[in-house]
């Protein structure tokens, strides 16, 4: 329940602080005084779109604070708890600041939040019914929303939305895959040829590097072998001047000389060891020569393989060492294209299943809508009679669409039909109802919906436009009854409606030093009598008008 509202520098309001109570509260004032200014400010505080026009001329920013009692509002408390915004008491403070540049900031219990979060929380706090609600009533989608709001089958509505969303997602993927398949037909043919060619060649990872190294070795094997033979001759096999024989001769000489000077003994030892090492190396060289593989056919095979790798690499505009990776890549690409057929088959099955799920959910929702439509028909027809449309009859006509042409709202299309005179056939609202009748029907629907949808605070912003006389008294009675269980705030110009309220605010507009100021003050009993009398008689308030006003107020006591 709304318990406090503070407004600073908003539109033509300089500063305003008001306290609110349970029951029905009427807001009245002169034409053009800005009776709806508090409602507009509250709407801003509840997350409505903000712009620079909200800031009073000459001010840097506008600020609106709204205080709510959440004692019996479990959903609002759960929202605050979920977002870690709850406080120890049962109150909630919403605050919205709009700067002169149009930027805004939002707060819940002192913590910064988004306007979207404010708006989400506001659904559990306030429901505002504007003076143009009857215009929305002519729209089929809005009519369906009203029916669903009365039925309260939110879970069924969500199931239909979710199943439709899933179905639409699958259909979109099917279209995408199908288009890809058509576009990739020519590409698939090319890839099949390329993969077949590379499969036949069957290059392995790292093969190019190995082939290249082997080719280098084989192509130089003859010169290597010749060099080995020449060096073997020099090192060991030359009859008189081989390196080994010369080392052995020198070792013998120094061994003899060491008898005269023992310091040369070490030289003799090293030369003798060198001769042994040369002889060992010569045996290794001889073994290499004896086992050398000089098969010309192997070199031929390696050259052919290497040429094949180079040719394929040039053909695909890649480096030779990337050929194996390229081969695997186009194989994967071809596999993905080939898998499209399987994916399309799977999607066809999934779409069929999703369609059946959607159909079942939509049919359950449709059954529930028909059930509550019948109840709503009776209630609205009865309410029309109470609003001076004694012969009025209301009917919600539901027709079921084919599943394939349905949408996220289900398989039902809705039309609000009405007959306002005896013998008149049921027809669409816009064809039958006059402006005043449409306002009354709209008000009847809003009140009935409000009684079912447990929003703690209901605001009616001049919804009684086009209503007068006995009908106005009926409207006032209806709103007062609603105020017994729900906080009702009503902006009105009708004395019959204003007198029905438990309490009343009066809005005035003043001009001071070329600046306009709007004020709103709570009226005491005498103030209410004077204001109701003004609504009855205009600016010329007579004793008779006051007596009539007193009688109107007392009739609701």
Coordinates of C-alpha atoms in Angstrom, one line a residue, residues 15-531:
X15 CA 7.8 20.7 -3.7
X16 CA 5.0 18.3 -2.5
X17 CA 4.8 15.8 0.3
X18 CA 1.6 13.7 0.9
X19 CA 0.6 10.9 3.1
X20 CA -1.8 8.2 1.9
X21 CA -4.2 5.8 3.6
X22 CA -6.2 2.7 2.9
X23 CA -9.7 2.8 1.4
X24 CA -10.7 5.1 -1.4
X25 CA -9.0 8.4 -2.0
X26 CA -10.4 11.0 -4.4
X27 CA -8.2 13.7 -6.1
X28 CA -10.1 16.7 -7.4
X29 CA -9.3 20.2 -8.6
X30 CA -10.0 22.9 -11.1
X31 CA -9.6 22.1 -14.8
X32 CA -5.9 22.6 -15.8
X33 CA -4.7 22.5 -12.2
X34 CA -2.8 19.3 -12.7
X35 CA -5.0 16.8 -10.9
X36 CA -3.0 13.9 -12.4
X37 CA 0.4 15.4 -11.5
X38 CA 0.8 13.0 -8.5
X39 CA -0.1 10.0 -10.6
X40 CA 2.4 11.1 -13.3
X41 CA 5.1 11.5 -10.7
X42 CA 4.3 8.1 -9.1
X43 CA 4.4 6.5 -12.6
X44 CA 7.9 7.9 -13.1
X45 CA 8.9 6.5 -9.7
X46 CA 7.6 3.1 -10.7
X47 CA 9.9 2.9 -13.7
X48 CA 8.1 4.7 -16.6
X49 CA 10.3 6.3 -19.2
X50 CA 12.0 9.6 -18.1
X51 CA 13.1 12.6 -20.2
X52 CA 14.2 16.1 -19.6
X53 CA 10.6 17.5 -19.8
X54 CA 10.0 15.9 -16.3
X55 CA 12.4 18.5 -14.7
X56 CA 10.8 21.8 -13.6
X57 CA 12.2 24.7 -15.7
X58 CA 15.2 26.2 -14.0
X59 CA 15.9 23.2 -11.8
X60 CA 18.9 20.8 -12.2
X61 CA 16.9 17.7 -11.5
X62 CA 13.6 16.3 -10.5
X63 CA 13.2 13.8 -7.7
X64 CA 10.3 11.5 -6.7
X65 CA 10.2 9.3 -3.7
X66 CA 7.3 6.8 -3.0
X67 CA 7.0 4.9 0.3
X68 CA 5.1 1.6 0.5
X69 CA 3.9 -0.7 3.3
X70 CA 4.7 -4.3 2.3
X71 CA 3.2 -6.0 5.4
X72 CA 0.8 -8.1 3.4
X73 CA 2.7 -8.1 0.0
X74 CA 4.5 -11.4 -0.1
X75 CA 5.4 -11.1 -3.8
X76 CA 7.0 -7.7 -3.3
X77 CA 8.9 -9.0 -0.3
X78 CA 10.1 -11.9 -2.3
X79 CA 11.4 -9.6 -5.1
X80 CA 13.3 -7.5 -2.6
X81 CA 14.8 -10.6 -0.9
X82 CA 15.8 -12.1 -4.3
X83 CA 17.7 -8.9 -5.3
X84 CA 19.1 -8.4 -1.8
X85 CA 17.1 -5.1 -1.4
X86 CA 15.0 -5.9 1.6
X87 CA 15.1 -4.0 4.9
X88 CA 14.3 -5.0 8.5
X89 CA 10.9 -3.3 8.5
X90 CA 8.0 -3.9 6.2
X91 CA 8.5 -0.6 4.3
X92 CA 10.0 0.0 0.9
X93 CA 11.3 3.3 -0.4
X94 CA 11.4 3.9 -4.2
X95 CA 13.4 6.9 -5.5
X96 CA 13.8 8.2 -9.0
X97 CA 16.0 11.2 -10.0
X98 CA 15.8 12.7 -13.5
X99 CA 18.5 15.2 -14.5
X100 CA 17.9 18.2 -16.8
X101 CA 19.9 16.4 -19.5
X102 CA 17.3 13.6 -19.5
X103 CA 19.4 11.0 -17.7
X104 CA 17.9 9.3 -14.7
X105 CA 18.9 7.2 -11.7
X106 CA 16.7 4.7 -9.8
X107 CA 16.9 3.4 -6.2
X108 CA 15.2 0.8 -4.1
X109 CA 15.7 1.2 -0.4
X110 CA 18.8 3.3 -1.1
X111 CA 20.4 0.9 -3.5
X112 CA 20.9 1.9 -7.1
X113 CA 18.8 -0.3 -9.5
X114 CA 17.7 -0.1 -13.2
X115 CA 14.4 1.4 -14.3
X116 CA 13.5 -2.1 -15.5
X117 CA 13.8 -3.4 -11.9
X118 CA 11.6 -0.6 -10.6
X119 CA 9.0 -1.5 -13.2
X120 CA 9.2 -5.2 -12.3
X121 CA 8.7 -4.4 -8.6
X122 CA 5.8 -2.0 -9.4
X123 CA 3.7 -4.8 -10.8
X124 CA 3.4 -6.1 -7.2
X125 CA 2.6 -2.6 -5.8
X126 CA 0.4 -0.5 -8.1
X127 CA -2.0 -0.9 -11.1
X128 CA -2.7 2.3 -12.9
X129 CA -5.8 2.6 -15.1
X130 CA -5.7 5.7 -17.3
X131 CA -8.4 7.8 -18.8
X132 CA -7.7 6.3 -22.3
X133 CA -8.1 2.7 -21.1
X134 CA -11.3 2.4 -23.1
X135 CA -9.4 3.0 -26.3
X136 CA -7.1 0.1 -25.6
X137 CA -10.2 -2.0 -25.0
X138 CA -10.9 -2.0 -28.7
X139 CA -7.7 -3.9 -29.4
X140 CA -7.9 -7.7 -29.7
X141 CA -4.6 -8.3 -28.0
X142 CA -5.5 -6.1 -25.0
X143 CA -8.8 -7.9 -24.7
X144 CA -6.9 -11.2 -24.5
X145 CA -4.6 -9.8 -21.8
X146 CA -7.6 -8.7 -19.8
X147 CA -9.2 -12.1 -20.0
X148 CA -5.9 -13.8 -19.0
X149 CA -5.5 -11.3 -16.1
X150 CA -8.9 -12.2 -14.8
X151 CA -8.3 -15.9 -15.2
X152 CA -5.0 -15.7 -13.4
X153 CA -3.7 -18.8 -15.3
X154 CA -0.2 -17.4 -15.6
X155 CA 1.5 -20.8 -15.6
X156 CA -0.6 -21.8 -18.7
X157 CA 0.2 -18.6 -20.5
X158 CA 4.0 -19.1 -19.7
X159 CA 3.9 -22.7 -20.9
X160 CA 2.4 -21.6 -24.2
X161 CA 4.9 -18.8 -24.6
X162 CA 7.8 -21.1 -23.8
X163 CA 6.6 -23.9 -26.1
X164 CA 6.0 -21.5 -28.9
X165 CA 9.4 -19.9 -28.5
X166 CA 11.1 -23.4 -28.6
X167 CA 9.0 -24.3 -31.7
X168 CA 10.0 -21.0 -33.5
X169 CA 13.6 -21.6 -32.7
X170 CA 13.6 -25.1 -34.2
X171 CA 11.8 -23.8 -37.3
X172 CA 14.3 -21.0 -37.7
X173 CA 17.2 -23.5 -37.5
X174 CA 15.5 -25.8 -40.0
X175 CA 15.3 -22.9 -42.5
X176 CA 18.9 -22.0 -41.9
X177 CA 20.2 -25.6 -42.4
X178 CA 18.0 -26.0 -45.4
X179 CA 19.4 -22.8 -47.0
X180 CA 22.9 -23.8 -46.2
X181 CA 22.4 -27.2 -47.8
X182 CA 21.2 -25.5 -51.0
X183 CA 24.0 -23.1 -51.0
X184 CA 26.6 -25.8 -50.3
X185 CA 25.5 -28.2 -53.1
X186 CA 28.2 -27.0 -55.5
X187 CA 30.8 -26.7 -52.8
X188 CA 30.1 -30.2 -51.7
X189 CA 30.9 -31.5 -55.2
X190 CA 34.2 -29.7 -55.2
X191 CA 35.1 -30.9 -51.7
X192 CA 34.2 -34.5 -52.5
X193 CA 36.7 -34.3 -55.5
X194 CA 39.4 -32.7 -53.3
X195 CA 39.0 -35.1 -50.4
X196 CA 39.0 -38.1 -52.8
X197 CA 42.3 -36.9 -54.4
X198 CA 43.9 -36.3 -51.0
X199 CA 42.6 -39.6 -49.6
X200 CA 44.3 -41.4 -52.5
X201 CA 47.5 -39.6 -51.9
X202 CA 47.2 -40.3 -48.1
X203 CA 49.8 -37.9 -46.8
X204 CA 50.5 -38.3 -43.1
X205 CA 51.3 -35.6 -40.5
X206 CA 55.0 -34.8 -40.5
X207 CA 55.6 -36.9 -43.7
X208 CA 56.8 -33.9 -45.8
X209 CA 59.6 -33.1 -43.4
X210 CA 60.7 -36.8 -43.3
X211 CA 60.5 -37.2 -47.1
X212 CA 62.4 -34.0 -47.6
X213 CA 65.2 -35.1 -45.3
X214 CA 65.5 -38.5 -46.9
X215 CA 65.6 -37.0 -50.4
X216 CA 68.4 -34.8 -49.3
X217 CA 70.3 -37.8 -48.0
X218 CA 69.7 -40.0 -51.0
X219 CA 70.5 -37.4 -53.6
X220 CA 73.9 -36.8 -52.0
X221 CA 74.7 -40.5 -51.2
X222 CA 77.2 -41.0 -54.1
X223 CA 79.3 -38.1 -53.2
X224 CA 79.2 -39.1 -49.5
X225 CA 80.4 -42.6 -50.4
X226 CA 83.2 -41.4 -52.6
X227 CA 84.4 -39.0 -49.9
X228 CA 84.3 -41.8 -47.4
X229 CA 86.5 -44.1 -49.6
X230 CA 89.0 -41.3 -50.2
X231 CA 89.2 -40.5 -46.5
X232 CA 89.5 -44.2 -45.6
X233 CA 92.5 -44.4 -48.1
X234 CA 94.1 -41.4 -46.4
X235 CA 93.5 -42.5 -42.9
X236 CA 94.4 -46.2 -43.0
X237 CA 94.7 -48.0 -46.3
X238 CA 97.5 -46.0 -48.0
X239 CA 100.4 -48.4 -48.0
X240 CA 103.2 -46.1 -46.7
X241 CA 101.7 -42.7 -46.0
X242 CA 98.4 -43.4 -44.2
X243 CA 97.6 -41.2 -41.2
X244 CA 97.5 -44.2 -39.0
X245 CA 101.0 -45.6 -40.0
X246 CA 102.5 -42.1 -39.7
X247 CA 101.0 -41.8 -36.1
X248 CA 102.4 -45.2 -35.2
X249 CA 105.8 -44.3 -36.6
X250 CA 105.9 -41.1 -34.6
X251 CA 104.8 -42.9 -31.4
X252 CA 107.7 -45.3 -31.8
X253 CA 110.2 -42.5 -32.3
X254 CA 109.0 -40.6 -29.2
X255 CA 109.0 -43.7 -27.2
X256 CA 112.7 -44.2 -27.9
X257 CA 113.4 -40.6 -27.2
X258 CA 111.7 -40.8 -23.8
X259 CA 114.7 -43.0 -22.7
X260 CA 116.8 -39.9 -22.9
X261 CA 114.1 -37.5 -21.6
X262 CA 111.2 -39.0 -19.8
X263 CA 109.1 -35.9 -20.4
X264 CA 108.5 -37.2 -24.0
X265 CA 106.9 -40.4 -22.8
X266 CA 103.5 -38.7 -22.5
X267 CA 103.8 -37.6 -26.1
X268 CA 104.5 -41.1 -27.2
X269 CA 101.4 -42.3 -25.3
X270 CA 99.1 -39.7 -26.9
X271 CA 100.3 -40.5 -30.4
X272 CA 99.8 -44.1 -29.8
X273 CA 96.2 -43.5 -28.6
X274 CA 95.6 -41.3 -31.6
X275 CA 96.7 -44.1 -33.9
X276 CA 94.2 -46.4 -32.2
X277 CA 91.4 -43.9 -32.6
X278 CA 92.2 -43.4 -36.3
X279 CA 92.2 -47.2 -36.8
X280 CA 88.8 -47.4 -35.0
X281 CA 87.4 -44.6 -37.1
X282 CA 88.6 -46.3 -40.3
X283 CA 86.8 -49.5 -39.3
X284 CA 83.5 -47.4 -38.9
X285 CA 84.1 -45.8 -42.3
X286 CA 84.7 -49.2 -43.9
X287 CA 81.5 -50.6 -42.3
X288 CA 79.5 -47.6 -43.6
X289 CA 80.8 -48.1 -47.1
X290 CA 80.1 -51.9 -47.1
X291 CA 76.5 -51.3 -45.9
X292 CA 75.7 -48.2 -47.9
X293 CA 72.2 -48.4 -49.6
X294 CA 72.6 -47.0 -53.1
X295 CA 69.3 -48.3 -54.5
X296 CA 68.4 -45.9 -57.3
X297 CA 64.7 -47.0 -57.2
X298 CA 64.4 -45.7 -53.6
X299 CA 65.6 -42.3 -54.7
X300 CA 63.2 -42.4 -57.5
X301 CA 60.3 -43.2 -55.2
X302 CA 61.2 -40.4 -52.8
X303 CA 61.5 -37.9 -55.6
X304 CA 58.1 -38.9 -56.9
X305 CA 56.5 -38.6 -53.5
X306 CA 58.1 -35.3 -52.8
X307 CA 57.0 -33.9 -56.2
X308 CA 53.5 -35.1 -55.5
X309 CA 53.4 -33.2 -52.2
X310 CA 54.8 -30.0 -53.8
X311 CA 52.3 -30.2 -56.7
X312 CA 49.2 -30.7 -54.4
X313 CA 50.4 -27.8 -52.1
X314 CA 50.7 -25.5 -55.1
X315 CA 47.3 -26.6 -56.3
X316 CA 45.6 -25.6 -53.0
X317 CA 47.8 -22.5 -52.5
X318 CA 49.3 -23.7 -49.2
X319 CA 52.7 -24.7 -47.9
X320 CA 53.8 -28.3 -48.4
X321 CA 54.0 -28.9 -44.6
X322 CA 50.4 -27.7 -44.3
X323 CA 48.9 -30.3 -46.7
X324 CA 48.0 -33.0 -44.1
X325 CA 46.2 -30.4 -41.9
X326 CA 44.4 -29.0 -45.0
X327 CA 43.3 -32.5 -45.9
X328 CA 41.8 -33.1 -42.4
X329 CA 40.1 -29.6 -42.5
X330 CA 38.2 -30.2 -45.8
X331 CA 37.3 -33.7 -44.7
X332 CA 35.6 -32.1 -41.6
X333 CA 34.0 -29.5 -43.8
X334 CA 32.6 -32.2 -46.1
X335 CA 31.4 -34.2 -43.1
X336 CA 29.6 -31.1 -41.7
X337 CA 27.8 -30.5 -45.0
X338 CA 26.9 -34.2 -45.3
X339 CA 25.6 -34.1 -41.7
X340 CA 23.0 -31.4 -42.7
X341 CA 20.8 -34.2 -44.1
X342 CA 20.9 -35.9 -40.8
X343 CA 20.3 -32.6 -38.9
X344 CA 17.3 -31.8 -41.2
X345 CA 15.8 -35.2 -40.4
X346 CA 16.3 -34.7 -36.7
X347 CA 14.9 -31.2 -36.8
X348 CA 11.8 -32.5 -38.6
X349 CA 11.2 -34.9 -35.8
X350 CA 11.9 -32.3 -33.1
X351 CA 9.6 -29.8 -34.8
X352 CA 6.8 -32.4 -34.9
X353 CA 7.3 -33.1 -31.2
X354 CA 7.4 -29.3 -30.4
X355 CA 4.3 -28.7 -32.4
X356 CA 2.4 -31.4 -30.4
X357 CA 3.7 -29.9 -27.1
X358 CA 2.6 -26.4 -28.2
X359 CA -0.8 -27.8 -29.3
X360 CA -1.4 -29.5 -25.9
X361 CA -0.3 -26.3 -24.0
X362 CA -2.4 -24.0 -26.2
X363 CA -5.5 -26.2 -25.9
X364 CA -5.2 -26.3 -22.1
X365 CA -5.0 -22.5 -22.1
X366 CA -7.9 -22.3 -24.5
X367 CA -10.1 -24.4 -22.2
X368 CA -9.2 -22.2 -19.3
X369 CA -10.0 -19.1 -21.2
X370 CA -13.4 -20.3 -22.2
X371 CA -14.2 -21.2 -18.6
X372 CA -13.3 -17.8 -17.3
X373 CA -14.8 -16.0 -20.3
X374 CA -18.2 -17.4 -19.3
X375 CA -17.8 -16.1 -15.7
X376 CA -16.6 -12.7 -16.9
X377 CA -19.5 -12.4 -19.3
X378 CA -22.0 -12.6 -16.4
X379 CA -20.1 -10.2 -14.2
X380 CA -19.6 -7.5 -16.8
X381 CA -23.2 -7.8 -17.9
X382 CA -24.4 -7.3 -14.3
X383 CA -22.0 -4.4 -13.8
X384 CA -23.3 -2.7 -17.0
X385 CA -26.8 -2.9 -15.6
X386 CA -25.5 -1.2 -12.4
X387 CA -23.9 1.5 -14.6
X388 CA -27.3 2.5 -16.2
X389 CA -27.1 0.1 -19.0
X390 CA -30.0 -2.1 -17.8
X391 CA -30.4 -3.9 -21.1
X392 CA -26.7 -4.3 -21.8
X393 CA -25.3 -7.7 -22.5
X394 CA -21.6 -8.5 -22.8
X395 CA -19.9 -11.5 -24.4
X396 CA -16.3 -12.6 -24.9
X397 CA -16.3 -14.5 -28.3
X398 CA -13.3 -16.9 -28.5
X399 CA -12.4 -18.6 -31.8
X400 CA -9.7 -21.2 -32.2
X401 CA -7.1 -20.8 -34.9
X402 CA -5.2 -23.6 -36.6
X403 CA -2.1 -24.5 -34.7
X404 CA 0.2 -23.6 -37.6
X405 CA -1.1 -20.1 -37.7
X406 CA -1.1 -19.5 -33.9
X407 CA 1.4 -17.4 -32.0
X408 CA 3.0 -17.0 -28.5
X409 CA -0.4 -16.0 -27.1
X410 CA -2.0 -19.3 -28.1
X411 CA -4.5 -20.6 -30.6
X412 CA -7.4 -18.2 -29.5
X413 CA -8.5 -15.0 -31.1
X414 CA -10.8 -12.9 -29.0
X415 CA -13.5 -10.3 -29.6
X416 CA -15.5 -8.3 -27.0
X417 CA -19.1 -8.2 -28.2
X418 CA -21.9 -6.1 -26.7
X419 CA -25.5 -5.4 -27.1
X420 CA -26.8 -2.2 -25.4
X421 CA -30.5 -2.3 -26.4
X422 CA -33.2 -5.0 -26.4
X423 CA -33.3 -6.9 -29.7
X424 CA -30.0 -5.6 -30.8
X425 CA -27.6 -8.4 -31.9
X426 CA -24.2 -8.8 -30.3
X427 CA -21.6 -6.8 -32.2
X428 CA -18.0 -5.7 -31.7
X429 CA -17.6 -2.9 -29.2
X430 CA -16.4 -0.3 -31.7
X431 CA -19.6 -0.8 -33.8
X432 CA -22.1 -0.5 -31.1
X433 CA -21.0 1.4 -28.0
X434 CA -20.9 5.2 -27.8
X435 CA -18.1 7.0 -26.1
X436 CA -19.9 7.2 -22.8
X437 CA -21.0 3.6 -23.0
X438 CA -17.5 2.5 -23.9
X439 CA -16.1 4.3 -20.9
X440 CA -18.6 2.6 -18.6
X441 CA -17.9 -0.8 -20.0
X442 CA -14.2 -0.2 -19.7
X443 CA -14.6 0.9 -16.1
X444 CA -16.8 -2.1 -15.3
X445 CA -14.1 -4.4 -16.7
X446 CA -11.3 -2.7 -14.9
X447 CA -13.0 -2.9 -11.5
X448 CA -13.9 -6.6 -12.0
X449 CA -10.3 -7.4 -13.1
X450 CA -9.0 -5.4 -10.2
X451 CA -11.1 -7.4 -7.7
X452 CA -9.6 -10.6 -9.1
X453 CA -6.0 -9.4 -9.5
X454 CA -4.7 -8.7 -6.1
X455 CA -2.7 -5.5 -6.7
X456 CA -2.6 -3.6 -3.3
X457 CA -3.0 -0.1 -4.8
X458 CA -5.4 0.7 -7.7
X459 CA -5.2 4.1 -9.4
X460 CA -8.0 5.3 -11.7
X461 CA -7.0 8.4 -13.6
X462 CA -10.2 10.1 -14.8
X463 CA -11.7 6.8 -16.0
X464 CA -15.2 8.3 -15.4
X465 CA -15.0 10.7 -18.4
X466 CA -18.3 10.7 -20.2
X467 CA -20.3 9.6 -17.2
X468 CA -22.8 11.7 -15.2
X469 CA -25.9 11.6 -13.1
X470 CA -27.1 8.3 -11.6
X471 CA -24.3 6.5 -13.4
X472 CA -21.7 8.6 -11.7
X473 CA -23.2 7.6 -8.3
X474 CA -23.0 4.0 -9.3
X475 CA -19.4 4.4 -10.3
X476 CA -18.6 6.0 -6.9
X477 CA -20.3 3.2 -5.1
X478 CA -18.4 0.7 -7.1
X479 CA -15.1 2.3 -6.3
X480 CA -15.8 2.7 -2.6
X481 CA -16.7 -1.0 -2.3
X482 CA -13.5 -1.8 -4.0
X483 CA -11.7 0.4 -1.5
X484 CA -12.8 -1.9 1.3
X485 CA -10.3 -4.5 0.3
X486 CA -7.9 -2.5 -1.8
X487 CA -6.3 0.9 -1.7
X488 CA -8.1 2.9 -4.4
X489 CA -6.9 6.3 -5.7
X490 CA -9.2 8.1 -8.1
X491 CA -8.6 11.3 -10.1
X492 CA -12.1 12.6 -10.8
X493 CA -14.2 15.6 -11.8
X494 CA -17.5 14.1 -10.6
X495 CA -19.0 15.1 -7.2
X496 CA -20.8 11.7 -7.0
X497 CA -17.5 9.9 -7.3
X498 CA -15.5 12.3 -5.1
X499 CA -18.1 12.1 -2.3
X500 CA -17.8 8.3 -2.3
X501 CA -14.2 8.5 -1.1
X502 CA -13.0 7.9 2.4
X503 CA -10.6 10.8 2.0
X504 CA -9.9 13.5 -0.5
X505 CA -7.1 15.7 -1.9
X506 CA -7.6 19.0 -3.6
X507 CA -5.2 20.2 -6.3
X508 CA -4.6 23.9 -7.0
X509 CA -2.5 25.9 -9.4
X510 CA -1.0 29.3 -8.6
X511 CA 1.1 31.8 -10.6
X512 CA 3.7 33.7 -8.7
X513 CA 6.3 36.0 -10.3
X514 CA 5.6 34.5 -13.7
X515 CA 6.1 31.0 -12.4
X516 CA 3.4 28.3 -12.1
X517 CA 3.1 26.1 -9.0
X518 CA 0.9 23.2 -8.4
X519 CA -0.1 22.2 -4.8
X520 CA -2.1 19.3 -3.4
X521 CA -3.5 19.2 0.1
X522 CA -5.6 16.8 2.1
X523 CA -9.2 18.1 2.8
X524 CA -10.9 18.0 6.2
X525 CA -14.6 17.5 6.5
X526 CA -15.4 21.2 5.8
X527 CA -13.0 21.3 3.0
X528 CA -14.6 18.3 1.4
X529 CA -18.0 19.8 1.7
X530 CA -16.8 23.0 0.0
X531 CA -15.0 21.2 -2.8

